[in-house]
Coordinates of C-alpha atoms in Angstrom, one line a residue:
Chain N
X960 CA 123.2 127.9 86.9
X961 CA 120.5 130.6 86.2
X962 CA 122.8 133.2 84.7
X963 CA 121.8 135.6 82.0
X964 CA 124.5 138.0 80.9
X965 CA 124.1 141.4 79.2
X966 CA 126.6 143.7 77.6
X967 CA 127.4 146.5 77.9
X968 CA 126.4 147.5 81.4
X969 CA 126.2 151.1 80.5
X970 CA 125.7 152.8 77.2
X971 CA 125.6 156.5 76.2
X972 CA 124.7 157.3 72.7
X973 CA 123.6 160.2 70.5
X974 CA 120.4 160.3 68.6
X975 CA 122.2 159.6 65.3
X976 CA 124.3 156.6 66.6
X977 CA 123.8 153.0 65.9
X978 CA 124.5 150.6 68.8
X979 CA 123.6 147.1 69.9
X980 CA 122.7 145.5 73.2
X981 CA 123.7 141.8 73.7
X982 CA 122.2 139.1 75.9
X983 CA 123.5 135.6 76.4
X984 CA 122.3 132.6 78.3
X985 CA 123.6 129.0 78.4
X986 CA 120.8 127.4 80.3
X987 CA 119.3 125.8 77.2
X988 CA 116.3 128.1 77.4
X989 CA 114.4 128.5 74.1
X990 CA 112.4 131.7 75.0
X991 CA 114.1 135.0 75.4
X992 CA 112.7 138.4 76.2
X993 CA 113.5 142.1 76.0
X994 CA 112.0 144.5 78.5
X995 CA 112.3 148.2 79.0
X996 CA 112.2 149.7 82.5
X997 CA 111.9 153.4 83.2
X998 CA 112.8 154.7 86.7
X999 CA 110.3 153.8 89.4
X1000 CA 108.3 151.7 87.0
X1001 CA 107.9 148.0 86.5
X1002 CA 109.5 146.4 83.4
X1003 CA 107.5 146.6 80.2
X1004 CA 107.7 143.8 77.7
X1005 CA 109.1 144.7 74.3
X1006 CA 109.8 141.5 72.4
X1007 CA 109.6 137.7 72.8
X1008 CA 111.5 135.2 70.9
X1009 CA 110.5 131.5 71.0
X1010 CA 112.7 128.9 69.4
X1011 CA 114.6 131.7 67.7
X1012 CA 111.5 133.2 66.1
X1013 CA 110.0 136.5 67.0
X1014 CA 106.6 135.6 68.6
X1015 CA 105.6 138.8 70.3
X1016 CA 106.3 142.5 69.4
X1017 CA 104.5 144.8 71.8
X1018 CA 104.1 147.6 69.2
X1019 CA 107.7 148.7 69.7
X1020 CA 109.0 151.5 67.4
X1021 CA 111.1 150.4 64.5
X1022 CA 114.2 152.2 65.8
X1023 CA 114.5 149.1 68.1
X1024 CA 115.3 146.0 66.1
X1025 CA 115.7 142.6 67.8
X1026 CA 117.7 139.7 66.5
X1027 CA 118.1 136.2 67.7
X1028 CA 121.1 134.7 65.9
X1029 CA 121.0 131.4 67.8
X1030 CA 119.3 129.8 70.8
X1031 CA 121.8 131.4 73.3
X1032 CA 122.0 134.9 72.0
X1033 CA 119.6 137.8 71.7
X1034 CA 120.5 141.2 70.4
X1035 CA 118.7 144.5 70.4
X1036 CA 119.9 146.9 67.6
X1037 CA 119.4 150.6 68.3
X1038 CA 119.2 153.3 65.7
X1039 CA 118.1 156.9 65.8
X1040 CA 116.9 156.7 69.4
X1041 CA 115.2 159.5 71.2
X1042 CA 116.1 160.9 74.7
X1043 CA 112.9 159.3 76.0
X1044 CA 114.3 155.9 75.1
X1045 CA 116.8 156.3 78.0
X1046 CA 116.0 153.4 80.4
X1047 CA 117.2 150.1 81.8
X1048 CA 116.9 147.4 79.2
X1049 CA 116.5 143.9 80.7
X1050 CA 116.8 140.6 79.0
X1051 CA 115.2 137.4 80.3
X1052 CA 115.0 133.8 79.4
X1053 CA 112.7 130.9 80.1
X1054 CA 112.4 127.3 79.2
X1055 CA 109.1 126.8 77.4
X1056 CA 107.4 123.5 76.8
X1057 CA 107.4 122.5 80.5
X1058 CA 104.7 124.7 81.8
X1059 CA 105.0 128.1 83.2
X1060 CA 108.7 128.1 84.1
X1061 CA 110.3 131.1 85.6
X1062 CA 111.8 134.0 83.6
X1063 CA 115.4 134.6 84.7
X1064 CA 116.7 138.1 84.2
X1065 CA 120.0 139.6 83.3
X1066 CA 121.6 142.6 85.1
X1067 CA 120.4 145.0 82.4
X1068 CA 122.0 147.7 80.3
X1069 CA 121.5 151.3 81.4
X1070 CA 121.0 153.3 78.3
X1071 CA 121.3 157.1 78.1
X1072 CA 120.4 158.8 74.9
X1073 CA 121.7 162.4 74.5
Chain S
X925 CA 92.4 141.0 81.9
X926 CA 95.0 140.3 84.6
X927 CA 96.1 142.9 87.1
X928 CA 98.6 143.0 90.0
X929 CA 98.4 145.7 92.7
X930 CA 101.1 146.5 95.2
X931 CA 99.5 149.2 97.2
X932 CA 102.6 150.1 99.2
X933 CA 104.9 152.2 97.0
X934 CA 107.5 152.7 99.7
X935 CA 108.1 151.2 103.1
X936 CA 110.8 152.2 105.6
X937 CA 111.8 150.1 108.5
X938 CA 114.6 149.9 111.0
X939 CA 116.9 146.9 110.9
X940 CA 115.6 143.8 112.6
X941 CA 112.0 144.8 112.2
X942 CA 109.6 142.4 110.4
X943 CA 108.0 143.8 107.3
X944 CA 105.2 142.5 105.0
X945 CA 104.8 143.5 101.4
X946 CA 101.3 143.2 100.0
X947 CA 100.3 141.9 96.6
X948 CA 96.7 141.6 95.3
X949 CA 96.0 140.1 91.9
X950 CA 93.1 139.8 89.5
X951 CA 92.7 137.1 86.9
X952 CA 89.9 135.1 85.3
X953 CA 92.1 132.0 84.8
X954 CA 91.9 129.1 87.1
X955 CA 95.5 128.2 86.2
X956 CA 98.1 130.8 86.9
X957 CA 101.4 131.5 88.5
X958 CA 102.5 134.2 90.9
X959 CA 106.1 135.4 91.4
X960 CA 108.1 137.7 93.6
X961 CA 111.3 139.4 92.2
X962 CA 113.8 141.5 94.1
X963 CA 115.5 144.4 92.3
X964 CA 118.5 145.9 94.2
X965 CA 120.0 149.2 93.1
X966 CA 122.3 147.4 90.7
X967 CA 119.2 146.7 88.5
X968 CA 119.0 143.0 88.1
X969 CA 115.7 141.3 88.8
X970 CA 116.3 138.4 91.1
X971 CA 113.8 135.6 91.2
X972 CA 112.6 134.8 94.7
X973 CA 109.6 132.5 94.4
X974 CA 107.0 131.0 92.1
X975 CA 103.7 129.7 93.3
X976 CA 101.0 128.0 91.2
X977 CA 97.3 128.5 91.6
X978 CA 96.8 125.0 92.9
X979 CA 99.2 125.2 95.7
X980 CA 98.1 127.3 98.6
X981 CA 100.8 126.1 100.9
X982 CA 102.7 128.9 102.5
X983 CA 106.4 128.8 102.1
X984 CA 109.4 129.8 104.3
X985 CA 112.9 130.3 103.1
X986 CA 115.2 131.5 105.8
X987 CA 114.0 135.0 106.8
X988 CA 111.5 135.1 103.9
X989 CA 108.0 133.7 104.0
X990 CA 105.1 133.9 101.6
X991 CA 101.4 133.7 102.3
X992 CA 99.2 132.8 99.4
X993 CA 95.4 133.1 99.9
X994 CA 93.2 132.5 96.9
X995 CA 90.1 133.5 98.8
X996 CA 91.4 137.1 99.0
X997 CA 93.5 136.9 95.8
X998 CA 96.6 137.9 97.7
X999 CA 100.2 136.7 97.7
X1000 CA 102.0 138.6 100.5
X1001 CA 105.7 138.5 101.3
X1002 CA 107.2 138.8 104.8
X1003 CA 110.8 139.5 105.7
X1004 CA 111.6 138.6 109.3
X1005 CA 114.4 140.5 111.1
X1006 CA 115.1 142.7 108.1
X1007 CA 118.6 143.7 107.2
X1008 CA 120.1 146.6 105.3
X1009 CA 120.8 144.2 102.4
X1010 CA 117.1 143.7 102.0
X1011 CA 116.8 147.3 100.7
X1012 CA 115.5 147.0 97.2
X1013 CA 112.4 147.3 95.0
X1014 CA 110.2 144.2 95.2
X1015 CA 107.9 143.2 92.4
X1016 CA 105.0 140.8 92.5
X1017 CA 104.0 139.4 89.1
X1018 CA 101.3 137.2 87.6
X1019 CA 101.4 134.8 84.6
X1020 CA 98.2 133.4 83.2
X1021 CA 97.6 130.6 80.6
X1022 CA 100.5 128.6 79.4
X1023 CA 101.5 129.9 76.0
X1024 CA 104.5 128.4 74.2
X1025 CA 105.3 131.8 72.7
X1026 CA 104.7 134.0 75.6
X1027 CA 104.4 133.3 79.3
X1028 CA 103.5 137.0 79.7
X1029 CA 104.3 138.5 83.1
X1030 CA 102.1 141.2 84.5
X1031 CA 104.0 143.1 87.1
X1032 CA 102.7 145.1 90.0
X1033 CA 104.0 148.6 90.4
X1034 CA 106.7 147.5 92.9
X1035 CA 107.3 148.3 96.6
X1036 CA 110.5 150.1 97.5
X1037 CA 111.8 148.8 100.8
X1038 CA 114.3 150.8 102.7
X1039 CA 115.9 149.2 105.8
X1040 CA 117.8 151.6 107.9
X1041 CA 120.6 150.5 110.3

């Protein structure tokens, strides 16, 4: 089973709203990732959690706040977003410690900021 | 620094034609991994294949085949007898040195494949 789930599938929010994206995997993977993908572009890495600790933050604005409550869950809290933050947000997971294992991606959340 | 180039931004073929998607990479590491992912209109990135730098064996999986050539730093992907369901954006990606915290993927720009009936 290589399933990563993400909720919601679609999200529309105003610039003053607070919302959260959720990602879940039950493959026992201990590394989880958030990516942002704009139309017709490849995914861009935002954050990496390894063993529930934030290990990489790719200079992402503070209006994006990641959280890893446990080894299966990854959240992305959104606050005061801008219209240019509209994109597809992808979550991925990987099993570190065994070499360069594959990152498995979820279906993504399509976010529209009005 | 590592780099992945997919020179073909869009390819259009008619069903049952064979099509090859090109991928050229740059890296200074001797140990690295190459990947292909498929992204259908639904958005999910679907893993297709992983190849490590020490294994130049070509691989075939059904209608899909991959040609890895270190001499030309290329990892090309061929779909034989294409079908409409193959229509998607295909990404080639590279991962360098093992890093417990990272396993950073460098993606190519993607190739949009349109298979017409």
